[in-house]
CSV table of C-alpha atoms in Angstrom, one decimal:
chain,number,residue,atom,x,y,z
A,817,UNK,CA,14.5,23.7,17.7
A,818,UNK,CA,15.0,20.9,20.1
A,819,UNK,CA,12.6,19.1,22.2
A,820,UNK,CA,12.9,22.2,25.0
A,821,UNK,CA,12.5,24.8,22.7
A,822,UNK,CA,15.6,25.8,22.5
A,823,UNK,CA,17.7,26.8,19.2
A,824,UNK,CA,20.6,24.9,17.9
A,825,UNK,CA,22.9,25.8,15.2
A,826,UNK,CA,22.5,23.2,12.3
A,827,UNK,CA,25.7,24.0,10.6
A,828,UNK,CA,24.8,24.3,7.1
A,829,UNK,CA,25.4,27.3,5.0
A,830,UNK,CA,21.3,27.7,4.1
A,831,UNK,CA,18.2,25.5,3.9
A,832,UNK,CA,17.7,25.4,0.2
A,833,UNK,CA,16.8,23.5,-2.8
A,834,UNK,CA,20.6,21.8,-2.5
A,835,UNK,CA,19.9,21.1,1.2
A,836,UNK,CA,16.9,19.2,0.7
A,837,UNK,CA,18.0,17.3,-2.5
A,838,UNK,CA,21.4,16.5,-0.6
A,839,UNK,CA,19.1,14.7,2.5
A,840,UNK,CA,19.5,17.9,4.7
A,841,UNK,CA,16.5,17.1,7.0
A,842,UNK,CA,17.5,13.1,8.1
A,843,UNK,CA,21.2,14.6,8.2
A,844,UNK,CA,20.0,17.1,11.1
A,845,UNK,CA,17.5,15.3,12.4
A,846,UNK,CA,20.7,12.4,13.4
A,847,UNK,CA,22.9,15.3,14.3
A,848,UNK,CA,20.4,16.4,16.5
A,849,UNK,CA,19.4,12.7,18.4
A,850,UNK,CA,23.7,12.5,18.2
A,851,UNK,CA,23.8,16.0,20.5
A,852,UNK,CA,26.3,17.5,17.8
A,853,UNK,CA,24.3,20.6,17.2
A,854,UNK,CA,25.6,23.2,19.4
A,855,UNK,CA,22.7,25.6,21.3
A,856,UNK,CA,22.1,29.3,20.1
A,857,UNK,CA,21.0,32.5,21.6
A,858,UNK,CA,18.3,33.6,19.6
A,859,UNK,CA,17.2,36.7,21.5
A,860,UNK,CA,17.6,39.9,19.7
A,861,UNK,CA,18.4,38.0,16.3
A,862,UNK,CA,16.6,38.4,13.3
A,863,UNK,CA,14.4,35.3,12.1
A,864,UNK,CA,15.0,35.0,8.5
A,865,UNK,CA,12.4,32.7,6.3
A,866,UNK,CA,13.1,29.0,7.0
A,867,UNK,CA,13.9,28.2,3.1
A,868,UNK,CA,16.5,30.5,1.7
A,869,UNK,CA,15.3,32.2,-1.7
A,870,UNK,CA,12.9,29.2,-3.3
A,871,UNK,CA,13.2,28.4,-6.5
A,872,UNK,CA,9.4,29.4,-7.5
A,873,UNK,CA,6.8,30.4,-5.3
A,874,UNK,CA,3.7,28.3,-6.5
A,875,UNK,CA,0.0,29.7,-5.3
A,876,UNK,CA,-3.1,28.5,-5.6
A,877,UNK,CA,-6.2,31.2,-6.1
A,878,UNK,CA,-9.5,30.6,-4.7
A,879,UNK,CA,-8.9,27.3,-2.9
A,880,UNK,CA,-11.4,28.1,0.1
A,881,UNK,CA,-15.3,28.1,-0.8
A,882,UNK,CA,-15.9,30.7,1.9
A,883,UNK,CA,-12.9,33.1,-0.3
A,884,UNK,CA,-14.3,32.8,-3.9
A,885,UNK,CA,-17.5,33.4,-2.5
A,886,UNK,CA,-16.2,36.9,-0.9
A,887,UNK,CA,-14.5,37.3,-3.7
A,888,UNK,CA,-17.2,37.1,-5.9
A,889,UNK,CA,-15.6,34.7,-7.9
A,890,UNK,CA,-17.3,31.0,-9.1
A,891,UNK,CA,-15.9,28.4,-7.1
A,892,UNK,CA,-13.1,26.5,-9.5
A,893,UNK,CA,-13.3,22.8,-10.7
A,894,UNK,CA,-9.4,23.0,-11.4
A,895,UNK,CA,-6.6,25.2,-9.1
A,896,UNK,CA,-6.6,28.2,-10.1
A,897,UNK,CA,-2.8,28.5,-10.7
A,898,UNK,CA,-0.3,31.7,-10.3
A,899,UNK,CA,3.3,32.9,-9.7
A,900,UNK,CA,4.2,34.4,-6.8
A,901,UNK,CA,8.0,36.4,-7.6
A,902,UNK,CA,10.6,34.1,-5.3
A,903,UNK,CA,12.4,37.3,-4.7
A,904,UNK,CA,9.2,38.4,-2.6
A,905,UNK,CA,9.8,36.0,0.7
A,906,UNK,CA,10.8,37.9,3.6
A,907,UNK,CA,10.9,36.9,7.4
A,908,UNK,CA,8.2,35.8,9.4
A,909,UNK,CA,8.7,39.5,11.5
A,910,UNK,CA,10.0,41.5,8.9
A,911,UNK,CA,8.2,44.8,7.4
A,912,UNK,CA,5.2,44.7,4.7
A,913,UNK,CA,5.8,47.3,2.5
A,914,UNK,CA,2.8,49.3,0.8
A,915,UNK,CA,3.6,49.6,-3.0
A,916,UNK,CA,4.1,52.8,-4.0
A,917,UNK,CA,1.0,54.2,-5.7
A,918,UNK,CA,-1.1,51.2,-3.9
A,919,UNK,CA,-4.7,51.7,-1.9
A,920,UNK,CA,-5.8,47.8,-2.3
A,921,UNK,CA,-3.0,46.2,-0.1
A,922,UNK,CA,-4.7,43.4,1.7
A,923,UNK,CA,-3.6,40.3,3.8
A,924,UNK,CA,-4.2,36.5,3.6
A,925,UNK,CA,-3.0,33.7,5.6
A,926,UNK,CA,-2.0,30.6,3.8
A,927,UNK,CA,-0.4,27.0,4.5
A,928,UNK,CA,2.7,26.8,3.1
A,929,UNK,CA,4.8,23.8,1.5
A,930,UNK,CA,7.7,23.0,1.1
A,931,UNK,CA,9.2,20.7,-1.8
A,932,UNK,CA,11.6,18.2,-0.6
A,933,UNK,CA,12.1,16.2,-3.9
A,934,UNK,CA,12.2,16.9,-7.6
A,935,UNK,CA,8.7,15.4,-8.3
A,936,UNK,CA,7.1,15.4,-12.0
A,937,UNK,CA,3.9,13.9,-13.6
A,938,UNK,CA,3.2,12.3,-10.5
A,939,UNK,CA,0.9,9.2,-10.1
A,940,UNK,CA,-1.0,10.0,-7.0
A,941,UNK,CA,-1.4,11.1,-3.9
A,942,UNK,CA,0.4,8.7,-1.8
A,943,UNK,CA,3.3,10.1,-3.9
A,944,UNK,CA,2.8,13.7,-3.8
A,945,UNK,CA,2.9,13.2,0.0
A,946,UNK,CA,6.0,11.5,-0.1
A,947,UNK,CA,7.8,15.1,-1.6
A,948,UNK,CA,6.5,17.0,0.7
A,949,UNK,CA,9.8,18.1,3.3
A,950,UNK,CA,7.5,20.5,5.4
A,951,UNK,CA,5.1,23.0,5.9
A,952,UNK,CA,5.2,26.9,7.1
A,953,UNK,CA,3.2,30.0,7.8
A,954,UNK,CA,2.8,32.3,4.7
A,955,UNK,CA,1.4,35.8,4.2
A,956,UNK,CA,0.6,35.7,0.8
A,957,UNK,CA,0.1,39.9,0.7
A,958,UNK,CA,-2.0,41.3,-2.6
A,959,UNK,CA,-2.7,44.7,-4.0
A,960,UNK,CA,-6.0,43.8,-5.1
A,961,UNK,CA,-5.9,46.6,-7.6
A,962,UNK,CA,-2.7,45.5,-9.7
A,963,UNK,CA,-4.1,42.1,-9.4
A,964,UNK,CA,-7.6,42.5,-10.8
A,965,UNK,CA,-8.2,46.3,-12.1
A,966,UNK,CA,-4.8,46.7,-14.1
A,967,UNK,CA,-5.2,43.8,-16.7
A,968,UNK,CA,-3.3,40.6,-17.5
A,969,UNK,CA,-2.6,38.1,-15.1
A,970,UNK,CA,-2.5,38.2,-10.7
A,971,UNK,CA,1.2,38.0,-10.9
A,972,UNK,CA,1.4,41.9,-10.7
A,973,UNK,CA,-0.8,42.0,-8.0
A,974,UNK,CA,1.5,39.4,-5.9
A,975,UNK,CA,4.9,40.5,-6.6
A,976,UNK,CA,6.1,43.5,-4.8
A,977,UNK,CA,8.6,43.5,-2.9
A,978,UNK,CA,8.0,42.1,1.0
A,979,UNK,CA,4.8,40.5,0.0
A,980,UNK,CA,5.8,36.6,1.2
A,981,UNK,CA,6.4,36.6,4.8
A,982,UNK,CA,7.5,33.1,5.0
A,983,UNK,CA,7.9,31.2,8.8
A,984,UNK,CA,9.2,31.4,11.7
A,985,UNK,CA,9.6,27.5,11.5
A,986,UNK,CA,9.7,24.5,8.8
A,987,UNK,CA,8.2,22.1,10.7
A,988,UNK,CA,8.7,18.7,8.7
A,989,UNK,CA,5.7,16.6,7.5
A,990,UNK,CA,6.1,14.1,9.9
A,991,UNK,CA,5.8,16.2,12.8
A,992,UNK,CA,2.4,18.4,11.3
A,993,UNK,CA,0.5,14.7,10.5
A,994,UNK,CA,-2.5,15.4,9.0
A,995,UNK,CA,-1.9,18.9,6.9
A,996,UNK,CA,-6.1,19.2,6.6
A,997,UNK,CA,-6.3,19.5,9.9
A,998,UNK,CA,-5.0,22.8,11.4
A,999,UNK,CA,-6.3,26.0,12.2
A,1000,UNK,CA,-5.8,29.3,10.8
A,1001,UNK,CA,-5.8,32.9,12.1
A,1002,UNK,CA,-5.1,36.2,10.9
A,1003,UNK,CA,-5.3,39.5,13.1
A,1004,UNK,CA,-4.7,43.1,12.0
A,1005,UNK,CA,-4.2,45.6,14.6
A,1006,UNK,CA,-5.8,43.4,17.4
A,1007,UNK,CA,-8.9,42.7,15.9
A,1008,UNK,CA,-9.4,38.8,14.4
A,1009,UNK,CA,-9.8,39.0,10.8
A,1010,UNK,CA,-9.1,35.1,9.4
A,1011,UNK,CA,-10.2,32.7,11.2
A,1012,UNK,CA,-10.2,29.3,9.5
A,1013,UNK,CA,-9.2,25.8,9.0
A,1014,UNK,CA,-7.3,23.6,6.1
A,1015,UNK,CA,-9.9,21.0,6.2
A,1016,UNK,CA,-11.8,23.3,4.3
A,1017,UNK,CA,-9.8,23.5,1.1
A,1018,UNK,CA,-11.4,22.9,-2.1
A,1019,UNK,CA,-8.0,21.0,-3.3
A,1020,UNK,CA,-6.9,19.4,-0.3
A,1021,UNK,CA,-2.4,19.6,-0.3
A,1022,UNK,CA,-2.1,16.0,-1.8
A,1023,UNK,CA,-3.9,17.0,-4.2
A,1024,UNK,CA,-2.9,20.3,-5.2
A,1025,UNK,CA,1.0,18.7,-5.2
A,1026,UNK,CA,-0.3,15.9,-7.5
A,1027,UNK,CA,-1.8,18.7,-9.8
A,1028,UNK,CA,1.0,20.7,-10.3
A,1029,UNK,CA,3.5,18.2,-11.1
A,1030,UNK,CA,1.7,17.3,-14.1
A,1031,UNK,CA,2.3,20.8,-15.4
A,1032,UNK,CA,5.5,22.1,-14.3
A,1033,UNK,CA,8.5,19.8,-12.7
A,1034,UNK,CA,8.7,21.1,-8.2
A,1035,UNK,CA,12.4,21.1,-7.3
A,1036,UNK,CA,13.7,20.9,-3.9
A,1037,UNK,CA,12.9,24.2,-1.8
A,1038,UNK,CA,10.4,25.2,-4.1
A,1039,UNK,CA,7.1,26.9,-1.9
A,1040,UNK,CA,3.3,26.5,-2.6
A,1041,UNK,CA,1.1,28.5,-1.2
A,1042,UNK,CA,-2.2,26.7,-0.6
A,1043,UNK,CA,-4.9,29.6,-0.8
A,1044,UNK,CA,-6.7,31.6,1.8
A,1045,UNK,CA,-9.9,31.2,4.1
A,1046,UNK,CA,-12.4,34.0,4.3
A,1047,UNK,CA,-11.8,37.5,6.4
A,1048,UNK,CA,-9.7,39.2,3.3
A,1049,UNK,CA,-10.0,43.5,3.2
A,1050,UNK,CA,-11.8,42.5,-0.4
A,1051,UNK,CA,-14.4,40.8,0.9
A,1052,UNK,CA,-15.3,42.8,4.1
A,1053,UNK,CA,-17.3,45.6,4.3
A,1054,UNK,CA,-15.3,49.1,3.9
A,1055,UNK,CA,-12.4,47.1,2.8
A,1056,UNK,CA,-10.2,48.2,5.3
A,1057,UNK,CA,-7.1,47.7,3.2
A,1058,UNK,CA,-3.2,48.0,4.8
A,1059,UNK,CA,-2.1,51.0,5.5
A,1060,UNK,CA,1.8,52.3,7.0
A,1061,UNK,CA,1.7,51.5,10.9
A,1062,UNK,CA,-0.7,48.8,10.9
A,1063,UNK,CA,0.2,45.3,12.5
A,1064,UNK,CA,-0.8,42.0,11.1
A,1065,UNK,CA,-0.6,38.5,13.2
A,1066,UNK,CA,-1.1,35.7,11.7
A,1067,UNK,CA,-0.8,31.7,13.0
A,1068,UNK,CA,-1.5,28.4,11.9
A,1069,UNK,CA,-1.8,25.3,14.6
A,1070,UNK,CA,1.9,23.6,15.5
A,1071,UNK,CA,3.4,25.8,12.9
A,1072,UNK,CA,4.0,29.1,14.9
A,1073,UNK,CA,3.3,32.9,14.7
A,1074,UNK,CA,4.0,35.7,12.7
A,1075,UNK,CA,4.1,39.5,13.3
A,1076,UNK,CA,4.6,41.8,10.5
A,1077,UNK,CA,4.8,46.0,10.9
A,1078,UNK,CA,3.3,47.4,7.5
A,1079,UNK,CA,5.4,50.5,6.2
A,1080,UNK,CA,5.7,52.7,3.2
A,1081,UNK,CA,7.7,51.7,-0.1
């Protein structure tokens, strides 16, 4: 997206782990301030998720005070760590599907980000920063009974197909600034269910990148999702869980909006 808001056609095949490692974003970025990327018509097109099937999906449990407290979980002194199926991430207006069999589908609004550079056993923050390419919206959807009542790890609980709305924009890290420092809303059929603010992680992003590398190596195009505030269907009263022909909205400042249908699987 250009300084008008309009769409231009960047002329790569995907924005993926390659295009990152191969110094995709300063490539388009001079393409763009060079006027070589040709305008598109984006009404009536599909938006697809702005990182094309992610090597992992990383996600961090619990990372909101206000969450693990509805919850009923004990805030964490460490991440709480989990995998997230890549196969999962959808489009930022694509359909939710209930899992077959579910009753606990619930919602949750997260900061996204997205790896830019193979980053391992990192030193600090300064350098976990400094492989960051960008940030998204995420919908990191849960069945909060395959997650918690069926045994074993959350995985299950975060896997099914649909459950990553990812989008509708990478927005790079120098554009976003400060990544503590946006808001965060979540709606379900009109009525405001999430509304919170990054600054009030428990592991701020810098740290949570820092973390991780010491335990697993982030590639290029690889997502984290960065936990959720308060306002989940687990932690309010009747748990109004997802059900077929509800409508979730959900936006986080300077990064966009989603909209997402819920269906049937």
């Amino acid at each position: 997206m250009d300084a008008a808001g309009d769409l231009r056609d960047i002329g790569e095949p995907e924005i993926d782990g390659a295009f990152f490692a191969s110094g995709g974003v300063a490539r388009v970025r001079d393409a763009l301030d060079a006027g070589r990327l040709p305008l598109v018509e984006g009404r009536g097109l599909r938006v697809g998720a702005p990182v094309a099937r992610p090597g992992k999906v990383v996600c961090i449990g619990l990372n909101y005070r206000d969450h693990a407290v509805e919850s009923g979980a004990a805030v964490p002194e460490e991440p709480v760590v989990f995998m997230k199926a890549a196969n999962t991430v959808v489009g930022p207006e694509d359909e939710v599907l209930v899992p077959r069999g579910s009753v606990k589908t619930d919602w949750e609004v997260e900061l996204a980000v997205v790896i830019g550079a193979t980053a391992r056993y990192l030193a600090d923050r300064e350098a976990a920063l400094g492989v960051i390419a960008g940030y998204a919206i995420s919908n990191d959807v849960s069945e909060r009974e395959f997650q918690l009542e069926r045994g074993g790890q959350w995985d299950k609980g975060k896997s099914c197909e649909t459950f990553n709305p990812l989008g509708p924009w990478l927005v790079t890290a120098d554009e976003v600034g400060d990544p503590q420092d946006l808001t965060m809303r979540l709606w379900v059929n009109g009525e405001l269910r999430q509304d919170g603010h990054s600054k009030n992680m428990i592991f701020d992003v810098a740290e949570i990148v820092r973390y991780l590398s010491q335990f697993m190596v982030l590639e290029p195009g690889d997502v984290i999702n960065t936990g959720t505030p308060a306002g989940v269907a687990l932690g309010l009263p009747g748990q109004p869980y997802l059900r077929a022909g509800d409508v979730m909205e959900l936006e986080i400042q300077g990064l966009g909006r989603q909209r997402q249908t819920v269906g049937q699987a």
